[in-house]
């Protein structure tokens, strides 16, 4: 077993190619690697032997034979160390500890408030990570990658938040320095929360094997992660997919970004709550009024969903209206980007079929027939796990590197 490893682990181009194949496929035979790379069996075996000797990959048994010798199956060596995925939401933190193949060992979730300083929220994350590593019988020094998703615009190359409306104290905060102090062997990669959800969906959800899709998160905010040609599309500065601030109604309410009538200000969780409070107070929904009074004057988006499930018409209209607005914006994105699939995730996505139907109808009404003839719009297949799985996937993408490709880790 290699000792004193520090990530990113520098490998040569051939080794990086094999490690990349293993990262994507999980388990795979030598023969399949040889087919994908186009290398001879001899060269493939030679490169694999080098990686096995270095301890980066292991043979985990034999696959099914199609005549002749049974193929030996390879996998990334989870005994090397750990990866950590952190999904920071506006009101919660979700963490997972995984092997370098992405297999999750431990999982933690709890409420949090990103309006607090980064040292408070991330300090708690570090406590939870240490707890998970201990529970697994490991050491913090064995953590080789930390992937982090945050609910704000991220300059991906620098790994910092830029003018985050929800969390102003976090502007330019160096996640890398903060985590490297505690986990000195780790690379630290930061991205916005929707991009990591899209990566998670591609790794383990309904997006497996799909090259062109949009992941839309509807929660406290609204954003989109774009998978184009199988890869995440971040744009030139990292803010591609920030659809929450597309204008839906110039005369609409003011948004936390300072503009009026943004999609987020009109259709996300806080807007849903605001409309529900109005319905409770103006007499159009006695049920919402009752919930409001029982909860000491507090309504949560979930309460609107509960009322809707109870058949409350006002609640149903509020949810439908949010779905329509998201769908109207999505229709333009579908015309512009022509994805084959759209996946909806985030806290509000638990709102079930009324939301989904409203989104689908708006898209079908407004998009070009050619763009929608094969389009599928559905909920995320992995729901609340999309973020942490994606954060781990992100860290794993940078664990091994060919020297020239060092980015956030430099
Ligand atoms: Zn805005």
Tab-separated table of N, CA, C and O and ligand atoms in Angstrom, residues 244-245 255-259 262, ligand 1:
chain	number	residue	atom	x	y	z
A	244	UNK	N	-32.072	31.332	-12.038
A	244	UNK	CA	-32.976	31.898	-11.029
A	244	UNK	C	-33.203	33.383	-11.211
A	244	UNK	O	-34.200	33.927	-10.746
A	245	UNK	N	-32.283	34.045	-11.913
A	245	UNK	CA	-32.402	35.499	-12.058
A	245	UNK	C	-32.793	35.918	-13.471
A	245	UNK	O	-32.597	37.063	-13.871
A	255	UNK	N	-36.054	41.012	-6.069
A	255	UNK	CA	-35.309	39.775	-5.798
A	255	UNK	C	-34.114	40.114	-4.907
A	255	UNK	O	-33.689	41.267	-4.829
A	256	UNK	N	-33.552	39.114	-4.262
A	256	UNK	CA	-32.388	39.373	-3.399
A	256	UNK	C	-31.176	39.840	-4.207
A	256	UNK	O	-30.218	40.367	-3.659
A	257	UNK	N	-31.234	39.677	-5.569
A	257	UNK	CA	-30.134	40.166	-6.410
A	257	UNK	C	-30.297	41.655	-6.696
A	257	UNK	O	-29.406	42.281	-7.265
A	258	UNK	N	-31.465	42.224	-6.332
A	258	UNK	CA	-31.671	43.661	-6.549
A	258	UNK	C	-32.555	43.965	-7.751
A	258	UNK	O	-33.035	45.084	-7.904
A	259	UNK	N	-32.767	42.971	-8.643
A	259	UNK	CA	-33.645	43.183	-9.793
A	259	UNK	C	-35.087	42.825	-9.435
A	259	UNK	O	-35.347	42.276	-8.363
A	262	UNK	N	-37.486	38.321	-10.842
A	262	UNK	CA	-36.683	37.154	-11.216
A	262	UNK	C	-37.488	35.878	-10.959
A	262	UNK	O	-38.341	35.840	-10.064
B	1	LIG	ZN1	-32.720	37.935	-8.981
